[in-house]
Short mmCIF file of C-alpha atoms in Angstrom, two decimals:
data_model
loop_
_atom_site.label_atom_id
_atom_site.label_comp_id
_atom_site.label_asym_id
_atom_site.label_seq_id
_atom_site.Cartn_x
_atom_site.Cartn_y
_atom_site.Cartn_z
CA UNK A 1 0.00 0.00 0.00
CA UNK A 2 2.92 2.34 0.64
CA UNK A 3 3.92 2.16 -3.04
CA UNK A 4 0.35 2.78 -4.18
CA UNK A 5 0.10 5.73 -1.79
CA UNK A 6 3.12 7.62 -3.20
CA UNK A 7 1.31 9.63 -5.94
CA UNK A 8 -1.51 10.48 -3.51
CA UNK A 9 1.06 11.60 -0.94
CA UNK A 10 2.49 14.11 -3.44
CA UNK A 11 -0.99 15.44 -4.16
CA UNK A 12 -1.67 15.80 -0.42
CA UNK A 13 1.65 17.62 0.14
CA UNK A 14 0.84 20.04 -2.68
CA UNK A 15 -2.65 20.70 -1.32
CA UNK A 16 -1.34 21.27 2.20
CA UNK A 17 1.25 23.72 0.88
CA UNK A 18 -1.65 25.72 -0.59
CA UNK A 19 -4.31 25.33 2.10
CA UNK A 20 -2.29 24.74 5.31
CA UNK A 21 -5.25 22.87 6.80
CA UNK A 22 -5.56 19.10 6.85
CA UNK A 23 -9.36 19.13 7.00
CA UNK A 24 -9.63 21.29 3.88
CA UNK A 25 -7.00 19.11 2.18
CA UNK A 26 -9.14 16.04 2.77
CA UNK A 27 -12.22 17.75 1.34
CA UNK A 28 -10.44 18.98 -1.80
CA UNK A 29 -8.57 15.68 -2.08
CA UNK A 30 -11.87 13.78 -1.97
CA UNK A 31 -13.40 15.98 -4.67
CA UNK A 32 -10.37 15.46 -6.94
CA UNK A 33 -10.47 11.67 -6.51
CA UNK A 34 -14.23 11.57 -7.06
CA UNK A 35 -13.82 13.52 -10.29
CA UNK A 36 -11.04 11.17 -11.45
CA UNK A 37 -13.22 8.14 -10.72
CA UNK A 38 -16.36 9.68 -12.19
CA UNK A 39 -15.88 8.23 -15.72
CA UNK A 40 -15.46 4.75 -14.23
CA UNK A 41 -18.51 5.25 -12.04
CA UNK A 42 -20.61 6.39 -15.00
CA UNK A 43 -19.48 3.40 -17.04
CA UNK A 44 -20.33 1.05 -14.20
CA UNK A 45 -23.79 2.57 -13.75
CA UNK A 46 -24.51 2.31 -17.48
CA UNK A 47 -23.53 -1.34 -17.42
CA UNK A 48 -25.80 -1.96 -14.43
CA UNK A 49 -28.68 -0.28 -16.29
CA UNK A 50 -28.08 -2.52 -19.31
CA UNK A 51 -28.04 -5.52 -17.03
CA UNK A 52 -31.37 -4.51 -15.47
CA UNK A 53 -32.91 -4.13 -18.94
CA UNK A 54 -31.53 -7.46 -20.16
CA UNK A 55 -32.37 -9.50 -17.06
CA UNK A 56 -35.98 -10.36 -18.17
CA UNK A 57 -34.70 -11.44 -21.62
CA UNK A 58 -31.92 -13.49 -20.04
CA UNK A 59 -34.44 -15.20 -17.76
CA UNK A 60 -36.58 -16.12 -20.77
CA UNK A 61 -33.55 -17.65 -22.49
CA UNK A 62 -32.78 -19.67 -19.37
CA UNK A 63 -36.36 -20.96 -19.28
CA UNK A 64 -36.49 -21.66 -23.01
CA UNK A 65 -33.20 -23.58 -23.12
CA UNK A 66 -33.22 -25.01 -19.60
CA UNK A 67 -32.39 -28.46 -20.96
CA UNK A 68 -29.78 -27.29 -23.44
CA UNK A 69 -26.91 -25.51 -21.60
CA UNK A 70 -24.84 -25.08 -24.76
CA UNK A 71 -27.64 -23.38 -26.67
CA UNK A 72 -28.44 -21.30 -23.59
CA UNK A 73 -24.87 -19.99 -23.44
CA UNK A 74 -24.87 -19.25 -27.17
CA UNK A 75 -28.08 -17.24 -26.92
CA UNK A 76 -26.81 -15.41 -23.83
CA UNK A 77 -23.61 -14.40 -25.60
CA UNK A 78 -25.53 -13.31 -28.67
CA UNK A 79 -27.87 -11.16 -26.57
CA UNK A 80 -24.97 -9.57 -24.68
CA UNK A 81 -23.03 -8.88 -27.89
CA UNK A 82 -26.01 -7.26 -29.63
CA UNK A 83 -26.78 -5.06 -26.61
CA UNK A 84 -23.14 -4.14 -25.90
CA UNK A 85 -23.34 -5.58 -22.39
CA UNK A 86 -20.31 -7.17 -20.77
CA UNK A 87 -20.48 -8.88 -17.35
CA UNK A 88 -16.82 -8.01 -16.74
CA UNK A 89 -17.40 -4.32 -17.46
CA UNK A 90 -19.12 -3.98 -14.10
CA UNK A 91 -16.17 -5.55 -12.29
CA UNK A 92 -13.40 -3.57 -14.00
CA UNK A 93 -14.21 -0.19 -12.34
CA UNK A 94 -14.26 -1.90 -8.95
CA UNK A 95 -10.89 -3.55 -9.59
CA UNK A 96 -9.40 -0.20 -10.61
CA UNK A 97 -10.90 1.60 -7.61
CA UNK A 98 -9.63 -0.95 -5.07
CA UNK A 99 -5.90 -0.02 -5.24
CA UNK A 100 -6.88 3.68 -5.30
CA UNK A 101 -8.91 3.26 -2.11
CA UNK A 102 -6.03 1.34 -0.50
CA UNK A 103 -3.60 4.13 -1.39
CA UNK A 104 -5.96 6.79 -0.07
CA UNK A 105 -6.40 4.90 3.18
CA UNK A 106 -2.64 4.78 3.66
CA UNK A 107 -2.25 8.52 3.06
CA UNK A 108 -5.19 9.58 5.23
CA UNK A 109 -4.18 7.49 8.24
CA UNK A 110 -0.51 8.52 8.00
CA UNK A 111 -0.55 12.27 7.27
CA UNK A 112 2.80 12.92 8.96
CA UNK A 113 4.48 10.51 6.55
CA UNK A 114 2.47 11.61 3.50
CA UNK A 115 2.77 15.37 3.97
CA UNK A 116 6.05 15.84 5.82
CA UNK A 117 7.93 12.73 4.72
CA UNK A 118 8.48 11.73 8.35
CA UNK A 119 9.29 8.00 8.24
CA UNK A 120 6.51 6.00 9.88
CA UNK A 121 9.07 3.71 11.55
CA UNK A 122 10.18 6.68 13.70
CA UNK A 123 6.69 7.30 15.04
CA UNK A 124 7.28 4.81 17.87
CA UNK A 125 10.31 6.83 19.01
CA UNK A 126 8.24 9.99 18.84
CA UNK A 127 5.47 8.37 20.91
CA UNK A 128 7.95 7.31 23.60
CA UNK A 129 9.40 10.84 23.66
CA UNK A 130 5.88 12.12 24.34
CA UNK A 131 5.50 9.70 27.25
CA UNK A 132 3.28 7.17 25.51
CA UNK A 133 3.58 3.52 26.52
CA UNK A 134 2.42 0.00 25.70
CA UNK A 135 0.23 -0.60 22.66
CA UNK A 136 0.12 3.10 21.81
CA UNK A 137 3.86 3.03 21.12
CA UNK A 138 3.59 -0.20 19.12
CA UNK A 139 0.77 1.23 17.01
CA UNK A 140 2.18 4.76 16.85
CA UNK A 141 2.64 4.72 13.06
CA UNK A 142 -1.12 4.15 12.75
CA UNK A 143 -1.91 6.91 15.27
CA UNK A 144 -0.21 9.76 13.45
CA UNK A 145 -3.13 12.16 13.82
CA UNK A 146 -3.04 11.64 17.60
CA UNK A 147 0.71 12.25 17.58
CA UNK A 148 0.21 15.48 15.67
CA UNK A 149 -2.54 16.62 18.03
CA UNK A 150 -0.39 15.88 21.07
CA UNK A 151 2.55 17.87 19.65
CA UNK A 152 0.29 20.76 18.63
CA UNK A 153 -1.22 20.98 22.12
CA UNK A 154 2.21 21.01 23.79
CA UNK A 155 3.52 23.79 21.51
CA UNK A 156 6.85 25.08 22.82
CA UNK A 157 6.57 22.73 25.82
CA UNK A 158 7.38 19.59 23.81
CA UNK A 159 9.98 17.33 25.48
CA UNK A 160 13.55 17.85 24.32
CA UNK A 161 13.63 14.25 23.01
CA UNK A 162 10.97 15.22 20.49
CA UNK A 163 13.14 17.99 19.09
CA UNK A 164 16.11 15.60 19.00
CA UNK A 165 14.13 13.22 16.77
CA UNK A 166 13.12 16.05 14.47
CA UNK A 167 16.71 17.32 14.44
CA UNK A 168 17.65 14.19 12.45
CA UNK A 169 15.52 15.69 9.67
CA UNK A 170 17.15 19.09 10.11
CA UNK A 171 13.98 20.50 11.65
CA UNK A 172 12.32 21.27 15.00
CA UNK A 173 8.87 20.48 16.37
CA UNK A 174 7.76 23.95 15.26
CA UNK A 175 8.46 23.00 11.63
CA UNK A 176 5.94 20.19 11.97
CA UNK A 177 3.09 22.35 13.23
CA UNK A 178 0.06 20.76 11.67
CA UNK A 179 -3.48 22.14 11.50
CA UNK A 180 -5.59 18.99 11.51
CA UNK A 181 -8.94 20.59 12.21
CA UNK A 182 -12.03 21.11 10.11
CA UNK A 183 -14.92 23.29 11.24
CA UNK A 184 -13.28 23.40 14.65
CA UNK A 185 -13.18 19.60 14.93
CA UNK A 186 -9.82 18.07 15.92
CA UNK A 187 -9.40 15.14 13.52
CA UNK A 188 -6.78 13.63 15.82
CA UNK A 189 -9.25 13.23 18.66
CA UNK A 190 -10.98 10.01 19.63
CA UNK A 191 -14.79 10.11 19.84
CA UNK A 192 -16.29 8.78 23.04
CA UNK A 193 -19.87 7.91 23.92
CA UNK A 194 -19.16 9.02 27.48
CA UNK A 195 -18.04 12.51 26.40
CA UNK A 196 -20.18 14.22 23.73
CA UNK A 197 -18.09 16.25 21.29
CA UNK A 198 -18.03 17.68 17.78
CA UNK A 199 -16.33 14.45 16.65
CA UNK A 200 -19.78 12.87 16.68
CA UNK A 201 -20.59 14.99 13.63
CA UNK A 202 -18.05 13.16 11.42
CA UNK A 203 -19.97 9.84 11.14
CA UNK A 204 -23.18 11.84 10.66
CA UNK A 205 -21.57 13.79 7.80
CA UNK A 206 -20.27 10.50 6.36
CA UNK A 207 -23.77 8.98 6.49
CA UNK A 208 -25.35 12.07 4.92
CA UNK A 209 -22.71 12.10 2.18
CA UNK A 210 -23.22 8.42 1.41
CA UNK A 211 -27.02 8.87 1.20
CA UNK A 212 -26.63 11.95 -1.00
CA UNK A 213 -24.21 10.15 -3.32
CA UNK A 214 -26.60 7.20 -3.61
#
């Protein structure tokens, strides 16, 4: 997935250099990807419409040649050829979209690596420098938004070990200041049922967007 994510990482870096806000980057990024996938989506929908139209005719062929599988297949192929319908055409867009989605997932969950080029393997060291322990250190490379939020909240009070890690990149913690909010929502936070917060709006927006797209 890291290899697939490389072109998307460059796009995200470019967007962040223009917008300086991770939330806005994600919105614009999503729009760009949706536009790129639109032709595939349209082709897939057209194929599904053809399939819906042909289904009654295909069922009749199955009934008519129920005892003659060879003739049934011949008539099915003839019908599909005449109508321009291809069963594989509906699968192709999905197969193309799958690696794109995998690459996007990698970029979105690892913004520090995608935008700043900070190697994900060093995230564990950064977590330890911040005082994290246990599973949080082990899974630090997958918790990059939380790492960014923790560093942002500390500001100039970050532990010296943090600056030492960044010094290997010729930078300081201040160089990695990262605005990962959208509409005042900290994207690095963890939603909790026990503590109501604006983070609850994200799944609601996701649901509304999915319904609207449908």
